[in-house]
PDB file of C-alpha atoms in Angstrom:
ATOM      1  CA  UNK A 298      -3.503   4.862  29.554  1.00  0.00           C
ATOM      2  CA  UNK A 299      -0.094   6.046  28.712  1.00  0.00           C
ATOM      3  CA  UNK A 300       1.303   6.133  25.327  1.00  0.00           C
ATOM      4  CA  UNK A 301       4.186   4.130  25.835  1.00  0.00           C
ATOM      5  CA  UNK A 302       1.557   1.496  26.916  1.00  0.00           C
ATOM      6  CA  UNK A 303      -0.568   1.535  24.082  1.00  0.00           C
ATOM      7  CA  UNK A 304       2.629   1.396  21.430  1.00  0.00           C
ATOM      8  CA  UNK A 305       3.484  -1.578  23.230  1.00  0.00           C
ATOM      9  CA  UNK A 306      -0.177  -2.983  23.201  1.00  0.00           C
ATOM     10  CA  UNK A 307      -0.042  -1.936  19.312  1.00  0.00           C
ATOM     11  CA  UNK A 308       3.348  -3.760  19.126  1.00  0.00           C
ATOM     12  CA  UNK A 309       2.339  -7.155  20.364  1.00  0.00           C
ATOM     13  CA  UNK A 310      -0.492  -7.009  18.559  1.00  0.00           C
ATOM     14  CA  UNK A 311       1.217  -6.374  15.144  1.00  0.00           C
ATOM     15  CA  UNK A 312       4.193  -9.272  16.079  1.00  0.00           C
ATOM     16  CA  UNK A 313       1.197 -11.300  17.373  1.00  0.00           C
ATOM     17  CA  UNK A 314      -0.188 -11.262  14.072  1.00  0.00           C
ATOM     18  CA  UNK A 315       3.122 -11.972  12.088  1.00  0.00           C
ATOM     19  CA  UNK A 316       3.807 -14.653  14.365  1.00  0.00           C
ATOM     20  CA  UNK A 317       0.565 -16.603  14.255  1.00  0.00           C
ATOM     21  CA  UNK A 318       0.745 -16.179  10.282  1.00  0.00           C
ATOM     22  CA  UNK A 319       4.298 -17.457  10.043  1.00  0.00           C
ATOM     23  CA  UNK A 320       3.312 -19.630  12.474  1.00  0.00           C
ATOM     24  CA  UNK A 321       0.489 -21.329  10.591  1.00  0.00           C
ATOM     25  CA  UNK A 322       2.396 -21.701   7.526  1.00  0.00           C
ATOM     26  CA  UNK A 323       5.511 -23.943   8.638  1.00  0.00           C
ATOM     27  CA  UNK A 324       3.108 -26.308  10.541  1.00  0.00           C
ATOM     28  CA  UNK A 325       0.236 -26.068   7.199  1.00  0.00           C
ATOM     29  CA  UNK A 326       3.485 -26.165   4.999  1.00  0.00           C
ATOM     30  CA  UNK A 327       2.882 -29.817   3.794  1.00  0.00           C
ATOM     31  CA  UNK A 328      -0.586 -29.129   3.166  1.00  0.00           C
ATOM     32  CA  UNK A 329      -0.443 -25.957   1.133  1.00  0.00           C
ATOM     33  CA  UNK A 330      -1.133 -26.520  -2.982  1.00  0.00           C
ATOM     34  CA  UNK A 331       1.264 -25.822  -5.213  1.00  0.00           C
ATOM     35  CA  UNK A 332      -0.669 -22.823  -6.724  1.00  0.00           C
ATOM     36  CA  UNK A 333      -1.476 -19.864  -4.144  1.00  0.00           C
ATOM     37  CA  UNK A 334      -3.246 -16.604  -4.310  1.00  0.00           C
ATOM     38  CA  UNK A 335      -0.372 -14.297  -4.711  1.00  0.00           C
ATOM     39  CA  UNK A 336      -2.564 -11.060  -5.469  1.00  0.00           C
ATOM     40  CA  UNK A 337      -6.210 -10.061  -4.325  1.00  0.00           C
ATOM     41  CA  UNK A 338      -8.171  -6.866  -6.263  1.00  0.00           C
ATOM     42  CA  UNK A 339     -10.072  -4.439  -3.921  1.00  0.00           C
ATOM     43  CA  UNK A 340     -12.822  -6.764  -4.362  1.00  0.00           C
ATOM     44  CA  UNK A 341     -10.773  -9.113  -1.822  1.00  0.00           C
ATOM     45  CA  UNK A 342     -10.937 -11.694  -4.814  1.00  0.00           C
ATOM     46  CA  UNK A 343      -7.548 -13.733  -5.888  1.00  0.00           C
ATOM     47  CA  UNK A 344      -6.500 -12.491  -8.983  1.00  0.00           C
ATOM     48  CA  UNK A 345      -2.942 -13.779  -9.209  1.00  0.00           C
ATOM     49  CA  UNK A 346      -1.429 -17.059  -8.538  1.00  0.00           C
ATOM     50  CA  UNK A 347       2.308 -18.287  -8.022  1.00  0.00           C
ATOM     51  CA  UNK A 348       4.009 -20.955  -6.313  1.00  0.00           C
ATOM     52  CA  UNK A 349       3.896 -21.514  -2.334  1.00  0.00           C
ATOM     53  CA  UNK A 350       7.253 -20.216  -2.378  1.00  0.00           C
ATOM     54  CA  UNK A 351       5.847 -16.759  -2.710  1.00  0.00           C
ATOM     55  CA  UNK A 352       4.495 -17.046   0.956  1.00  0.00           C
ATOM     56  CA  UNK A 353       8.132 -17.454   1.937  1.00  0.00           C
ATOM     57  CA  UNK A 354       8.826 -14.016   0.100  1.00  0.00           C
ATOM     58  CA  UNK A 355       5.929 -12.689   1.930  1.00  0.00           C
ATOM     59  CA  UNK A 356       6.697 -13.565   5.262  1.00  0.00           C
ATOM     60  CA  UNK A 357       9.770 -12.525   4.949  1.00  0.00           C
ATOM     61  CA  UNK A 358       8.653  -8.959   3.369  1.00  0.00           C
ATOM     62  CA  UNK A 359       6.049  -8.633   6.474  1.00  0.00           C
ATOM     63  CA  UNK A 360       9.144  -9.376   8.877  1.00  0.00           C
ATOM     64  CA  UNK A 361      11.465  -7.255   6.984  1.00  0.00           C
ATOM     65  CA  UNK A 362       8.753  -4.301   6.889  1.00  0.00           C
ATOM     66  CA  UNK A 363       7.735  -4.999  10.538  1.00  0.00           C
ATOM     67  CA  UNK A 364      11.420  -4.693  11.879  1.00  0.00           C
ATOM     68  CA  UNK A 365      12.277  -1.733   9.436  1.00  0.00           C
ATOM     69  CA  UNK A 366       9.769   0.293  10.728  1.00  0.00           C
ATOM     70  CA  UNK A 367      10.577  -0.213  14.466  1.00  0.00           C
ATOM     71  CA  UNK A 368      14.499   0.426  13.856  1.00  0.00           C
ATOM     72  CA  UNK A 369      13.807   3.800  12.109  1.00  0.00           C
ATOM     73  CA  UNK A 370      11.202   5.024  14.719  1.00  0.00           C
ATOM     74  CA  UNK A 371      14.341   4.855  16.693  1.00  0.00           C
ATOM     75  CA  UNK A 372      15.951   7.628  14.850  1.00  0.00           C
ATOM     76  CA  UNK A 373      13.811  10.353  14.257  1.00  0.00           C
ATOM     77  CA  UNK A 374      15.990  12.785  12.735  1.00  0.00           C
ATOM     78  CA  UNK A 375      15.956  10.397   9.709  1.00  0.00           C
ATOM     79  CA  UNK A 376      11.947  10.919   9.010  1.00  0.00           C
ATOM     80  CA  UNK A 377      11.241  13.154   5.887  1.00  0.00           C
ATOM     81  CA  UNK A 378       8.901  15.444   7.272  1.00  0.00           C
ATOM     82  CA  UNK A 379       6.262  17.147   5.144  1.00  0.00           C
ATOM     83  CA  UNK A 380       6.919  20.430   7.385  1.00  0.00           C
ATOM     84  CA  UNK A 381      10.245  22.272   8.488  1.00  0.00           C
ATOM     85  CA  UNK A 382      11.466  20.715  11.827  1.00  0.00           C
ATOM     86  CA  UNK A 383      12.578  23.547  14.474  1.00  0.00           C
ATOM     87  CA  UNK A 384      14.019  23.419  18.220  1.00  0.00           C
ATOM     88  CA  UNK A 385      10.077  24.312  19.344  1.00  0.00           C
ATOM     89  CA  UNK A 386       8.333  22.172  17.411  1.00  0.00           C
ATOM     90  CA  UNK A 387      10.495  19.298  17.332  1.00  0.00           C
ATOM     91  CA  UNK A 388       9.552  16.722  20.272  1.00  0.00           C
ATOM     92  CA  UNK A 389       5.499  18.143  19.093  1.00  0.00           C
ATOM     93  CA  UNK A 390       6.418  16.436  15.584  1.00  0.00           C
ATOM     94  CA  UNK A 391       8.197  13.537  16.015  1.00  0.00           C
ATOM     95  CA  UNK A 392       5.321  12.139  18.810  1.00  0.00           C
ATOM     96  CA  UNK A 393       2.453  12.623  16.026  1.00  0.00           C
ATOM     97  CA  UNK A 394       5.064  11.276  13.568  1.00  0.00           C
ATOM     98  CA  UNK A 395       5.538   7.928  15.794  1.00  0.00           C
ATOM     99  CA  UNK A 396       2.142   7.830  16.902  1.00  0.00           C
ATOM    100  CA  UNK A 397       1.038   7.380  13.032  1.00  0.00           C
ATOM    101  CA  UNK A 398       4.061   4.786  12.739  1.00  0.00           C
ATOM    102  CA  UNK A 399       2.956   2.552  15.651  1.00  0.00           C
ATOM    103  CA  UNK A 400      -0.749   2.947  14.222  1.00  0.00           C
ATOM    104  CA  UNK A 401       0.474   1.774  10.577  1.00  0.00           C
ATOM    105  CA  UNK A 402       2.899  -0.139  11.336  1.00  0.00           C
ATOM    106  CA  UNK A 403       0.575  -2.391  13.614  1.00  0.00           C
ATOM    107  CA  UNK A 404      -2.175  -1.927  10.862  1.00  0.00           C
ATOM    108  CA  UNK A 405       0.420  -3.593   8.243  1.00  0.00           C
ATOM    109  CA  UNK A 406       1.310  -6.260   9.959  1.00  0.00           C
ATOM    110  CA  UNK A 407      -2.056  -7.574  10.315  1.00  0.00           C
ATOM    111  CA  UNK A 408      -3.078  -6.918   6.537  1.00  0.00           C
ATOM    112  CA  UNK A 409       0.236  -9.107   6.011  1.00  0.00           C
ATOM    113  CA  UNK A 410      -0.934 -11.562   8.170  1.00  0.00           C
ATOM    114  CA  UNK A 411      -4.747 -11.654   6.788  1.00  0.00           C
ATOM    115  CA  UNK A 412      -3.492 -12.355   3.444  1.00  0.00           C
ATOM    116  CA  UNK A 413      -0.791 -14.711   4.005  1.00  0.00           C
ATOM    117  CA  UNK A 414      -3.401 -16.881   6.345  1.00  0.00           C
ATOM    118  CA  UNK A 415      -5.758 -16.360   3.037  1.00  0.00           C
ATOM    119  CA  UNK A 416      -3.337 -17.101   0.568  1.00  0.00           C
ATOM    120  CA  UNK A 417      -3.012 -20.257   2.594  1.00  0.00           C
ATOM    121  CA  UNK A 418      -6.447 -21.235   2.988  1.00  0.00           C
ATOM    122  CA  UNK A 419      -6.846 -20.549  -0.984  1.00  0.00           C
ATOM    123  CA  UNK A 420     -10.307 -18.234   0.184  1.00  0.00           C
ATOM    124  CA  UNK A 421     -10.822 -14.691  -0.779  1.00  0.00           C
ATOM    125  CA  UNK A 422     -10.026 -11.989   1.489  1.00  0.00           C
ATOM    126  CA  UNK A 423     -12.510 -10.750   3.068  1.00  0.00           C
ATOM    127  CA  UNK A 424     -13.960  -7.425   2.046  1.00  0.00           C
ATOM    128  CA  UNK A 425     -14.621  -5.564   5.314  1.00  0.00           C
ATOM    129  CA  UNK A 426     -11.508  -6.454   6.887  1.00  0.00           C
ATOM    130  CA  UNK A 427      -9.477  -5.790   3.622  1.00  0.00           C
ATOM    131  CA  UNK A 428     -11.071  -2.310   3.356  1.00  0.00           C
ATOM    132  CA  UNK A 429     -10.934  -1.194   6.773  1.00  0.00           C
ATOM    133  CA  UNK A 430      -7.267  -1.932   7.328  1.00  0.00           C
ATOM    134  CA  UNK A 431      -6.534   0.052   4.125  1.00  0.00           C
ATOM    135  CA  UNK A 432      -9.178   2.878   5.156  1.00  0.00           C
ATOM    136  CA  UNK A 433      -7.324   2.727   8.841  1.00  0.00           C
ATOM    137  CA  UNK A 434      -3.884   3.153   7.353  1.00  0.00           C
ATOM    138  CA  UNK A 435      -4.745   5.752   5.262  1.00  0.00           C
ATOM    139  CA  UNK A 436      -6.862   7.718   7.788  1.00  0.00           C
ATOM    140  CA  UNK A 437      -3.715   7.356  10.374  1.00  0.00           C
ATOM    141  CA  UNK A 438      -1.399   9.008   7.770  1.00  0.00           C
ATOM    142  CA  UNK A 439      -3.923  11.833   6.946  1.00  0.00           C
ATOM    143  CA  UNK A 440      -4.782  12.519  10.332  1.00  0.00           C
ATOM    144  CA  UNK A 441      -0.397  12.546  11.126  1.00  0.00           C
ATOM    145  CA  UNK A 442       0.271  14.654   8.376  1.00  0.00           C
ATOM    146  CA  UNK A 443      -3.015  17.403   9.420  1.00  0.00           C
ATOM    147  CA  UNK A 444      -1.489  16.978  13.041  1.00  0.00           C
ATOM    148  CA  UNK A 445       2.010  17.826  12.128  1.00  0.00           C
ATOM    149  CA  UNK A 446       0.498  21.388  10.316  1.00  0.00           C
ATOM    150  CA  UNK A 447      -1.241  22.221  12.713  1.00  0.00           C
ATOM    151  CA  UNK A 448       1.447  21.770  15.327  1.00  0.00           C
ATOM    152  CA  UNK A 449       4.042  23.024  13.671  1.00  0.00           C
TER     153      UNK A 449
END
C-alpha cells in the first residue's frame, strides 16, 4: 500500500474518532452530570473533576490539536529538527518526520476521543487502551527521531 494511502487511512481514522466523540456529546449533552472526570492517573482512574463545560474545552483542544498538526505538516521547513537539514538529506527527513506526525497525530486523536467518551460515561479509562496509545506515541517519536540519525 502506498503511503499517501495509509496517511489518509490514518487521517479518517483520527477525524473518525473526534467526530464520533464530539458527536456523542451534543446528542448525550442533556444527560451528562454536572460533575465530570476532568483528569485520569496512569492507573486510568478519575482523579479530577470539573464541570461538563470542561468537555467543551476538550473538544475543542482535540480539534484545535487535530487541525494544528495537519496545517504544519504542510510546511516542513517549519519542523525543529533534532539533526541539521541539508539539500541530500532533506526529502529523507521530512518523510520520517511526517510519517511520525500522521502516526501521532492519529494516535492523539483517539486518546482525545477515549477520554472525552469516558469522561462522559463517568467510567475509568481503561488501562490497556490508555497505556498502549501512550506506549504507541512514544514509540512513534523514538523510532522518528532514531530514523532521522540514521538517515541523515
Amino acid at each position: 500500500m502506498n503511503r499517501k494511502v495509509i496517511y489518509l487511512i490514518m487521517n479518517i481514522i483520527g477525524f473518525l474518532a473526534l467526530l464520533g466523540s464530539t458527536v456523542f456529546i451534543l446528542v448525550s449533552w442533556s444527560h451528562i452530570p454536572d460533575q465530570i472526570p476532568t483528569h485520569y492517573n496512569f492507573a486510568g482512574v478519575a482523579d479530577g473533576y470539573g464541570g461538563k463545560g470542561s468537555l467543551i474545552f476538550m473538544m475543542v483542544l482535540a480539534w484545535f490539536m487535530f487541525v494544528l498538526i495537519t496545517v504544519l505538516m504542510r510546511f516542513p521547513n517549519t519542523w525543529n529538527m533534532p539533526v541539521k537539514v541539508t539539500a541530500e538529506n532533506k526529502a529523507r527527513l521530512y518523510s520520517i518526520t511526517r510519517s511520525m506526525l500522521e502516526v501521532v497525530k492519529m494516535l492523539a486523536a483517539l486518546l482525545f476521543a477515549v477520554m472525552l467518551i469516558n469522561a462522559v460515561i463517568a467510567t475509568p479509562m481503561p488501562r490497556f487502551i490508555l497505556i498502549a496509545l501512550i506506549a504507541a506515541m512514544l514509540l512513534s517519536i523514538i523510532m522518528g527521531i532514531f530514523m532521522m540519525y540514521k538517515n541523515r
